[in-house]
Structure formats: structure tokens, C-alpha cells
XYZ file of C-alpha atoms in Angstrom:
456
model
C 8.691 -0.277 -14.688
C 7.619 1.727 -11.951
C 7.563 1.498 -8.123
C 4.172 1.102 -6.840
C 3.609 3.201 -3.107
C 0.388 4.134 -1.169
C 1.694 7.265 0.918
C -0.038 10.331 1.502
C 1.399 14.173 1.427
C 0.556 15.212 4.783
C -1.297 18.953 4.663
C -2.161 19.590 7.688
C 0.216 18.794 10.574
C 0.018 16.665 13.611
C -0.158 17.558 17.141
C 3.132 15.889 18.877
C 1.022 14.597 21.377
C -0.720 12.460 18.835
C 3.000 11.707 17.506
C 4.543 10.200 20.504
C 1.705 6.849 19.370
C 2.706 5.880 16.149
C 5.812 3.413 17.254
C 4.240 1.944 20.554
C 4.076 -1.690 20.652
C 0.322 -3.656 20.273
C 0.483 -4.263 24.155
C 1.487 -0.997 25.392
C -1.183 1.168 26.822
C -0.797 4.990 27.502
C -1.900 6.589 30.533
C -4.262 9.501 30.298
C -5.171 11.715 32.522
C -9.368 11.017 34.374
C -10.998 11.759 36.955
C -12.500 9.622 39.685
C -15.737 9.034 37.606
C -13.523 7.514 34.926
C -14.433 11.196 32.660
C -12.047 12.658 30.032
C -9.801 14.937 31.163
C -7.556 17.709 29.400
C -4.493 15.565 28.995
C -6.578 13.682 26.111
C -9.436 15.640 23.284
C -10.976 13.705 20.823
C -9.239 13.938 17.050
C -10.929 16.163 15.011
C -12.188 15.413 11.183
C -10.325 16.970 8.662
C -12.333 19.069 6.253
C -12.636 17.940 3.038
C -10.965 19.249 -0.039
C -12.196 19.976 -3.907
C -14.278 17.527 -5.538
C -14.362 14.645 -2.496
C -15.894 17.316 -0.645
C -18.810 17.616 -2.310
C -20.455 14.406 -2.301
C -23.310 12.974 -0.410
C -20.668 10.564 1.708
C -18.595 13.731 3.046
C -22.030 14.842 4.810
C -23.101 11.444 5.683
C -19.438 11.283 7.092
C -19.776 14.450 9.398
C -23.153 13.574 10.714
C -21.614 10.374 11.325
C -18.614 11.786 13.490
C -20.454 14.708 14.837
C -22.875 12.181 16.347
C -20.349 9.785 17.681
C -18.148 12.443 19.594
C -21.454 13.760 20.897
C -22.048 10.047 22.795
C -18.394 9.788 23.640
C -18.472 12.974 25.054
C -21.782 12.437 27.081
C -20.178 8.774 28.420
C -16.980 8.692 28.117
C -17.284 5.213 28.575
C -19.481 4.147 25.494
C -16.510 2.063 24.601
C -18.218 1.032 21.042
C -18.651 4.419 19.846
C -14.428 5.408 20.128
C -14.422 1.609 17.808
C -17.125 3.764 15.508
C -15.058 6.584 15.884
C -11.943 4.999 14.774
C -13.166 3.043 12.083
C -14.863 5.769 10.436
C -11.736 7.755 10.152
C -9.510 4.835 9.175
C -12.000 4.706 6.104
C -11.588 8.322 5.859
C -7.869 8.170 5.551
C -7.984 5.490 2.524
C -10.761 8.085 0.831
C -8.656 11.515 1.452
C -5.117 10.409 1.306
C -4.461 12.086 4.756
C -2.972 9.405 6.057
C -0.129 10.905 7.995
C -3.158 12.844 9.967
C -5.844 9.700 10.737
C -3.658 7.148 11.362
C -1.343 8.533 14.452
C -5.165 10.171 15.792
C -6.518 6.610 15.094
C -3.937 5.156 17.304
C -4.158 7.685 20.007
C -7.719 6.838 20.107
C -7.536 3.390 20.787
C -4.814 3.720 23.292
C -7.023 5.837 24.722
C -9.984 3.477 24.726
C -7.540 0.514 26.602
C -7.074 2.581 29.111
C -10.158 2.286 30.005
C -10.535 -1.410 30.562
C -12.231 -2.978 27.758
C -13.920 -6.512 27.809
C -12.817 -8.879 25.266
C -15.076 -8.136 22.230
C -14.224 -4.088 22.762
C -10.532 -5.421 22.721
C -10.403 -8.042 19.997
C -12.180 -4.688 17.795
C -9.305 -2.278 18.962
C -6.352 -4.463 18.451
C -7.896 -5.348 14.776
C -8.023 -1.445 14.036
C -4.297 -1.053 15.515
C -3.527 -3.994 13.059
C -4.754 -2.887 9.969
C -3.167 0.765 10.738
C 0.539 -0.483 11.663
C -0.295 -2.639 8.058
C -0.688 0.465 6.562
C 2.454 2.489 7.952
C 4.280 -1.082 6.988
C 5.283 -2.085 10.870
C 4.153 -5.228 9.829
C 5.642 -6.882 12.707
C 3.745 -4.950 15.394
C 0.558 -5.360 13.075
C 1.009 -9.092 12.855
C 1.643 -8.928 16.842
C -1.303 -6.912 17.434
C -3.588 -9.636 15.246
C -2.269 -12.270 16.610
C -3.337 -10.985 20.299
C -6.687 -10.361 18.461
C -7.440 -14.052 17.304
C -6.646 -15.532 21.152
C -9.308 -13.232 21.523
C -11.692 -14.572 18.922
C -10.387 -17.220 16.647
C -13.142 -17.123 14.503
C -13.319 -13.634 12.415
C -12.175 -14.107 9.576
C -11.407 -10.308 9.036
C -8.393 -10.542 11.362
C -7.123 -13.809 9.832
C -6.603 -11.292 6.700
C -4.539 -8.993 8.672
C -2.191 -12.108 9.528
C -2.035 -12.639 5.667
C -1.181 -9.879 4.992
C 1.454 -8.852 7.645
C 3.004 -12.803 6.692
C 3.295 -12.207 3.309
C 4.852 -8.439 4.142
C 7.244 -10.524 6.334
C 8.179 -13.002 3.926
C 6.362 -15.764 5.769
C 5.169 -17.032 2.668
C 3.752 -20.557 4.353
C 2.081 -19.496 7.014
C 0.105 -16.193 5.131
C -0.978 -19.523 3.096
C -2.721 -21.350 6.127
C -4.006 -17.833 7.285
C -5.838 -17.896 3.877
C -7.365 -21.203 4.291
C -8.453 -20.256 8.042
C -9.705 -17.052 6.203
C -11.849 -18.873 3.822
C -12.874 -21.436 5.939
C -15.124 -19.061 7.849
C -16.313 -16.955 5.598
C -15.221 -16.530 1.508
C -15.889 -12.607 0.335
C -14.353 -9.756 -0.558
C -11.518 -9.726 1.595
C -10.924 -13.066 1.663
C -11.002 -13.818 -2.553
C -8.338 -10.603 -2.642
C -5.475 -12.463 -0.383
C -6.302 -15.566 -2.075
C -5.990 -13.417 -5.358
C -2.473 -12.212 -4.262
C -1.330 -15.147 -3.256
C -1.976 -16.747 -6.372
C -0.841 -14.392 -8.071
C 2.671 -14.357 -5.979
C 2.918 -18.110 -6.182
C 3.148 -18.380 -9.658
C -0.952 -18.064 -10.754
C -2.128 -15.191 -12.306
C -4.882 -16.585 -14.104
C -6.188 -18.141 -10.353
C -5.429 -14.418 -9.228
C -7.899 -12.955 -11.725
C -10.502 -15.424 -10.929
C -10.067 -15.155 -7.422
C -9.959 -11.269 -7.702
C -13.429 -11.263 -9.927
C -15.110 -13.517 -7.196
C -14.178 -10.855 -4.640
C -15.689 -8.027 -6.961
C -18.962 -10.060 -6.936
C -19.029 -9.765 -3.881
C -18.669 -6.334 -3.549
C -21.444 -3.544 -3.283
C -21.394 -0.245 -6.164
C -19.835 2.773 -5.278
C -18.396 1.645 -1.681
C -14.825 2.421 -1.391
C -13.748 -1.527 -0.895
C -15.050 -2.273 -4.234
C -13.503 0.200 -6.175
C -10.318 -0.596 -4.471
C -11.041 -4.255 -5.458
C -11.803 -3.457 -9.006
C -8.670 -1.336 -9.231
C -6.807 -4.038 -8.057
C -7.975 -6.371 -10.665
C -6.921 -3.731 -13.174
C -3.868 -3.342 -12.145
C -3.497 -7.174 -12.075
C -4.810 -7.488 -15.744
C -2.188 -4.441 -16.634
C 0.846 -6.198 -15.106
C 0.244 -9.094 -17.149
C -0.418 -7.315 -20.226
C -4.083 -7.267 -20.927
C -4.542 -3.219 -21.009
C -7.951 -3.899 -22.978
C -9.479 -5.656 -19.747
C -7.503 -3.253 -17.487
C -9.284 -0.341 -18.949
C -12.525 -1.734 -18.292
C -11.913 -2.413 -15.108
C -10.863 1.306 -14.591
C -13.365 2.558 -16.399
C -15.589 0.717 -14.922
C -14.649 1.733 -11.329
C -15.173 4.876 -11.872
C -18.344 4.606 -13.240
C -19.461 3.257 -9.793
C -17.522 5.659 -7.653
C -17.149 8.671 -9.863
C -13.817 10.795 -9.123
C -12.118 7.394 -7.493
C -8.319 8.514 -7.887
C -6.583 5.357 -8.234
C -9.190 4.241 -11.274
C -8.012 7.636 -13.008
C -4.334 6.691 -12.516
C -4.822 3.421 -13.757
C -6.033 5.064 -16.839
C -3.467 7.192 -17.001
C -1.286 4.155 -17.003
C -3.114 2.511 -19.684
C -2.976 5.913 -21.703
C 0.940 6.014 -21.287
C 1.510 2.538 -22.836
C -0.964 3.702 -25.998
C 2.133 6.170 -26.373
C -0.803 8.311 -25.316
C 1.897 10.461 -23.241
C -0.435 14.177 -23.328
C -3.965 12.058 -21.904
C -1.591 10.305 -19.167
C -0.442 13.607 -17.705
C -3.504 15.056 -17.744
C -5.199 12.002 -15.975
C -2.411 12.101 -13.551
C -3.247 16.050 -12.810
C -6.641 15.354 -11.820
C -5.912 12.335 -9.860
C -3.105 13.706 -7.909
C -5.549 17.129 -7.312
C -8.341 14.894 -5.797
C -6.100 13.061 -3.133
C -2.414 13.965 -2.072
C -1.178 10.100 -3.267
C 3.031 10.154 -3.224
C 2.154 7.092 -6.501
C 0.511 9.703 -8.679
C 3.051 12.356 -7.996
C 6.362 9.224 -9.201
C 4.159 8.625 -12.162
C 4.196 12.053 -13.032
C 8.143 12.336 -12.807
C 8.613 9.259 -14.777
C 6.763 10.626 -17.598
C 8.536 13.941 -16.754
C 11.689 12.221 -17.339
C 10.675 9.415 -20.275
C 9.655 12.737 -22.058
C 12.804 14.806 -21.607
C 11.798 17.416 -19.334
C 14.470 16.826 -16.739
C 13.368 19.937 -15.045
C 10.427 18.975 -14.444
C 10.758 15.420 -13.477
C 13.793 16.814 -11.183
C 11.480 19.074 -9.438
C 8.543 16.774 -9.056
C 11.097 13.969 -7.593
C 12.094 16.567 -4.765
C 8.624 16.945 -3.832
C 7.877 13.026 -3.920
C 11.289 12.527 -1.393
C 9.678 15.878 0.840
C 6.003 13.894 0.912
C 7.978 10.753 1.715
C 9.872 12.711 4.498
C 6.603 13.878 5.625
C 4.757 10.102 6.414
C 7.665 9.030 7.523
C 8.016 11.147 10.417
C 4.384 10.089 11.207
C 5.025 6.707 11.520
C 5.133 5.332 7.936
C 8.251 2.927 7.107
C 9.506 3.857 3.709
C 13.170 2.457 2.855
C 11.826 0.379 0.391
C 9.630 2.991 -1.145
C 13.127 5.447 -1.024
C 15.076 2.388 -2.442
C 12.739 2.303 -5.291
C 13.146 6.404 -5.754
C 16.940 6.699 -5.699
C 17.341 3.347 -7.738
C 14.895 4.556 -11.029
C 14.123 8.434 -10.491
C 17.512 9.473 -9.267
C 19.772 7.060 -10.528
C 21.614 6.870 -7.031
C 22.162 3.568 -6.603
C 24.649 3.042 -3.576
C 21.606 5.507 -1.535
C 19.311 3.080 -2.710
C 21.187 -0.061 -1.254
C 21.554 2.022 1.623
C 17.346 1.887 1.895
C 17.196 -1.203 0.732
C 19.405 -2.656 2.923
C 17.672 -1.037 5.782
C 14.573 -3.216 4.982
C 15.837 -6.031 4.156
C 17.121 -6.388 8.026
C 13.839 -6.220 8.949
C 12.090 -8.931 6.629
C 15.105 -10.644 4.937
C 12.818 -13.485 3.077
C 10.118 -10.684 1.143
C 10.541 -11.348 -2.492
C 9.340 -7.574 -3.462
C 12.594 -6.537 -1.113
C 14.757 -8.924 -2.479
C 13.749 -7.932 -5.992
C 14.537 -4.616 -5.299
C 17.987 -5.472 -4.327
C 18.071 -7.639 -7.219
C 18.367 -4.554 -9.142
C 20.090 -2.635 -7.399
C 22.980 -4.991 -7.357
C 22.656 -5.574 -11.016
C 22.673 -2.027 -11.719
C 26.297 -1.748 -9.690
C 27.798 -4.528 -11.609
C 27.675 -6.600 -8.629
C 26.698 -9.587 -10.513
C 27.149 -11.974 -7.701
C 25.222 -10.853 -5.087
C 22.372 -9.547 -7.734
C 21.554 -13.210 -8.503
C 21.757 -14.233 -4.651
C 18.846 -11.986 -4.118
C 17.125 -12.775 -7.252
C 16.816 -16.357 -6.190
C 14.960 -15.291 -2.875
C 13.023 -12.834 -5.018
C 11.929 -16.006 -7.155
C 11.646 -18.446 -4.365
C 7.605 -18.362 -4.585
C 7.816 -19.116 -8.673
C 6.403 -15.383 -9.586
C 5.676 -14.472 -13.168
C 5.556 -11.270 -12.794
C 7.010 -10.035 -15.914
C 8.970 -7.368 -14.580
C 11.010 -10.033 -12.083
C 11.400 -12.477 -15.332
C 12.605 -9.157 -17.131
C 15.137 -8.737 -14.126
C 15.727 -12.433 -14.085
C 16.938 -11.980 -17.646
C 18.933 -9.447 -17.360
C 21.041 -10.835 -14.600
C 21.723 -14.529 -16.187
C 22.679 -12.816 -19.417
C 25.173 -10.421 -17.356
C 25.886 -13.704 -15.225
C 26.760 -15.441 -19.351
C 24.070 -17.472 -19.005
C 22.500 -16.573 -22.142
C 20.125 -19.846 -23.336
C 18.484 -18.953 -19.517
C 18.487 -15.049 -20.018
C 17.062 -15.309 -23.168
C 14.549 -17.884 -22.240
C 13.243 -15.450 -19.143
C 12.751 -12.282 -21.331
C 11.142 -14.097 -23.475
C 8.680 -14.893 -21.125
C 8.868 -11.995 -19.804
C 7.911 -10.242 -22.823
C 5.293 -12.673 -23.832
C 3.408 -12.265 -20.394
C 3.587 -7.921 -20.811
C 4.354 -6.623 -24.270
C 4.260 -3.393 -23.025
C 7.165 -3.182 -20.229
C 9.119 -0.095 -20.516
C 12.681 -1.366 -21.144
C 15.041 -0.312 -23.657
C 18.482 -2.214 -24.003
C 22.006 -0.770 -24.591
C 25.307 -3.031 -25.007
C 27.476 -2.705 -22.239
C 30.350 -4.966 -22.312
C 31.129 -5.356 -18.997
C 27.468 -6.331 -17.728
C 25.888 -7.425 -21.242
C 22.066 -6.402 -21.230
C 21.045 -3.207 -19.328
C 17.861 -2.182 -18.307
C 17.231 1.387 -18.565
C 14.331 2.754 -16.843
């Protein structure tokens, strides 16, 4: 089993100026320095666009990109208060993070901009579009609590987008607030079903016990999609990965495949395939489809893929050296902004085998959103894996408390009621387990004090 993380290696740093935005509260605003005719000043420059590197920069979007940018600064910098060109301006580099991987770069410049932009009075519709943007960033450096307070200012603005209803979904579900992400769905759906509605409908389906509902959902929102846009082959990718979690490689690679037939080069299509690769036993075409995804974006995922192969094939050295440049890109977001204890938790518990430093993460999160089954799943594991038996099941029973199948929790699940000497109900979840994913990488040793163990 593997940990699954979106971070970005940083490569090219940040001013501090930008830095001092990335933990400031929904409703704070910033002051910068203007003059009496309400101009820019030196105390705030527009961010810049990072260039390009290897094979994204060579596609027709890149220039389309720059015009686009170059254009926009041009009318911000002519009026400084064309307040819907900094919203252009923001949105076209938040969509220029999720394409380059730079993450640690757009999304503190993303929020200086729109701090920026409030200081400079907006009416309600410039507003409700700035605190959506500061939403969907503080989603993506996982402060879901400021994003879900930033979207919840948004919809007293406008209760009827359903784009922002999504960003309450999603920060609920991050939260744990299993319930209400549920009626934030239905609102969602109510006012208007497509692509980003169908995927949190997928998710939750898929979270609440569904994954045949999630795959339907998931194929409605890639209907609704348009070729070689960077939503859909997210979308499709998604489905893949949903179709691989459960088992069905065969569809998985099609859906991979299949992405990057519409968006050639798309990074997390080839890592999918190099997942799909590794469980053929096709170790040699996974690490070379890992190498060329990891040297079109700088994605922390591809990089832990590479060390668990690294380390499933013996090469400690290798998969010891790779880890220490995974926890120095992790190190890297993190001082941007990006919340990782759970993504560290993950690292020490199955790369690094430290387990007490990866209750210390763990623990960390779970003060922050106690009820989140992937957190309590985590701990789950951790627990198990230090013989404390007790509280291992405590947290496995929040972990299950939506009715997952994911076969890795039922493997877990397992694991711990056979430790526990349960063994009718241990046997009964691999089982299941099992029968949902033949292909989950666990291999058993007899341990008398603990019973089953999961090495991974």
C-alpha cells in the first residue's frame, strides 16, 4: 500500500514578502502601500510567471498561457483598479500550479494577490470570486478550516454557485464532517450536476461504502468533461485510480491510457501506469514510467513511488536516498504554507519504519480534525504496528465509521481483529479485502505476540 500526496518540490524560491500570506485568516486583509489615486505602489509588484520547464514547455498552452498573463498584467498595470483582471490573474496561475507542480511558488503569490485585490474595496461579485480562489488554495495547502471559512463567507455572498458548494465538500469531508459535506453535495447538484459536482458525489460514494455508485458517478463527470483540458484528465485519472484501488487494473489502464491520449505528457496518467506496470510484476517499465513522470513535474507522489520500488526491490541505497529527498521536498511546501503531518506520518510509518515519529505526525493532525477516517486510518496502523492493540482498534472504528471498502482499510481491519483474537472477524475482513483488490502488496509473517503482520 502506498501513501497517496499531491506536493510539489519547490525550485525556485519565494520572496518572504509573499511568505508572510500563506497562514492569514479568510477575513484578514493586508495593507499595501498606494497612493492617493488608489495606484500600485512599491510595497506590492505583481507575481511573476514561472518559466516553463522540459516537455510542458513546449506546448501550444504554455504560449497561450504567457499571452494570457502578459496581457492581464498589462491592464492591471494600466488600472490598477480593473479588479476582474487580478481574479484572471489569479486563476490563471492557480491552474498553472496544478499543470507545473510549482505549487510552493503560485499558491503563496496567489494569495498575496488577492489580499492585495481586498484592499482595494471590492463589490460583492469581485469578493464572492476572491474568497472562492483563497478557498480552493488553503484546500490545496490542507488548512481546510480556513478554506471552509473562507467558502462559507463566499456563499452569504452568493448562495447559488454551485462551484463553491464543492469547496465546502470538500473542506467537510477533509474535516471529518462527513454529514454536512453530504448536504453540500445535494446543494451542489441541485444547481447544477457536472464535472465537479459528479466527482464529490463520486467520492462520497465511494467513502460511504459505494464504489460501484463512485464509478458511475465518476464516468458521468468525465462526460462531462472537454479533451485535453487539465480538469478532465484529472477526472479520468481519478477514475483510474478508483478502478485500481478496487482491483480492476484492466479498466484502470484504459483510463490512463486513455488520458494521456487526450493530454499527451499528463504526469499523473504516466504514474498511474507505472502503478499498473508494478502490480504486472512489471518492476523495470514502472521505474521507467516513474522517471519520466517525476522529470515532467516536481510531484513529492512520484518521487515515494520510486522509493517503494527502490526498497520492494532491494536497493536500500537507493530507496534510502530517494526518501531523504521526498522528507527535503516535504520540508520545502511546508514552509510555504502546505500542512503535511499526515503526509510525514505516512513517510516515517512505511518508508522509514519509524513509527513513534510517525504518531508524533499523526497525532499532530489528528488534533486538528479528530473525526477524518483517512487520519484515523493512519493511526490505525500506526498503533497496530507498536503492538498497541487497544488503541489501534479505537481508531479503526472511527476510520470505519462511514462503512468504507476500501480494501486496504478491510486489510487493516483484518489485521487488527486477528491481533485483537478475533479471528472468524479478521479472517472474514481480509477476505474481503482480498476479494475487492487481488493485487494489494502485503506479505504476512507470524509474530506471536501480535498474530498477522503487515509488511509494507
Amino acid at each position: 500500500m502506498k501513501p497517496s500526496t499531491y506536493i510539489s518540490k519547490i525550485m525556485v524560491p519565494v520572496l518572504l514578502a509573499i511568505l508572510s500570506f500563506t497562514t492569514k485568516s479568510c477575513t484578514e486583509s493586508t495593507p499595501q502601500g498606494k497612493d492617493k489615486m488608489g495606484q500600485q505602489t512599491a510595497s506590492y509588484q505583481l507575481p511573476n510567471l514561472l518559466e516553463r520547464q522540459g516537455e510542458l514547455a513546449t506546448t501550444a498552452e504554455w504560449t497561450k498561457t504567457q499571452e494570457a498573463v502578459n496581457t492581464t498584467k498589462e491592464k492591471i498595470n494600466s488600472n490598477p483598479q480593473d479588479l476582474p483582471s487580478y481574479i484572471k490573474l489569479a486563476e490563471i496561475f492557480i491552474n498553472e500550479a496544478r499543470v507545473t507542480g510549482e505549487h510552493g511558488y503560485y499558491y503563496p503569490a496567489i494569495l498575496a494577490l488577492i489580499e492585495h485585490l481586498e484592499t482595494k474595496n471590492p463589490g460583492n461579485e469581485i469578493l464572492f470570486r476572491a474568497l472562492a480562489l483563497k478557498s480552493s488554495v488553503y484546500l490545496s495547502l490542507h488548512q481546510f478550516a480556513t478554506a471552509k471559512e473562507c467558502a462559507t463567507k463566499a456563499v452569504s455572498i452568493n448562495p447559488n454557485n454551485a462551484q463553491i458548494y464543492g469547496a465546502l465538500v470538500d473542506a467537510n469531508v477533509e474535516l471529518g464532517n462527513y454529514a454536512e459535506a453530504v448536504t453540500m453535495a445535494e446543494k451542489m447538484m441541485e444547481i447544477r450536476p457536472d464535472l465537479i459536482s459528479y466527482t464529490r458525489a463520486s467520492y462520497l460514494r465511494e467513502i460511504h461504502g459505494d464504489p460501484k455508485g463512485a464509478v458511475e458517478a465518476m464516468n458521468l463527470a468525465v462526460e462531462s468533461g472537454y479533451a485535453g483540458y487539465e480538469n478532465l484528465a484529472w477526472t479520468r485519472n481519478t477514475l483510474g485510480e478508483i478502478y485500481e484501488t478496487y482491483g480492476d487494473i484492466a479498466n484502470a489502464e484504459m483510463q490512463y491510457k486513455t488520458a494521456l491520449t487526450e493530454r499527451p505528457g499528463y504526469p499523473f496518467a504516466i504514474a498511474g501506469l507505472a502503478s499498473v506496470e508494478k502490480k504486472k510484476g512489471n518492476t523495470e517499465e514502472a521505474e521507467k514510467l516513474l522517471g519520466q513522470a517525476c522529470a515532467i513535474i516536481p510531484e513529492v507522489s512520484f518521487y515515494v513511488d520510486l522509493a517503494y520500488l527502490y526498497k520492494e526491490t532491494g536497493r536500500k541505497e537507493l530507496a534510502d536516498n530517494t526518501t531523504n529527498e521526498v522528507l527535503a521536498m516535504m520540508a520545502d511546501d511546508e514552509a510555504k504554507g502546505h500542512v503535511m503531518n499526515l503526509e510525514y506520518a505516512k513517510l516515517y510509518m512505511n518508508l522509514i519504519e519509524n513509527y513513534d515519529k510517525a504518531l508524533e505526525y499523526a497525532m499532530k493532525e489528528y488534533q486538528i480534525r479528530p473525526m477524518n477516517i483517512d487520519v484515523n486510518k493512519v493511526l490505525a496502523e500506526i498503533y497496530f504496528k507498536k503492538s498497541d492493540l487497544t488503541k489501534a482498534e479505537e481508531h479503526l472504528a472511527l476510520a470505519m465509521a462511514t462503512n468504507s471498502k476500501n480494501p486496504d482499510l478491510l486489510m487493516i481491519a483484518g489485521q487488527i481483529y486477528m491481533a485483537n483474537g478475533n479471528k472468524a472477524a479478521g479472517e472474514s475482513f481480509m477476505k474481503q479485502a482480498n476479494e475487492a483488490n487481488p493485487y494489494l502488496n502485503v506479505n504476512f509473517d507470524k509474530a506471536p505476540e501480535k498474530g498477522l503482520i503487515a509488511k509494507r
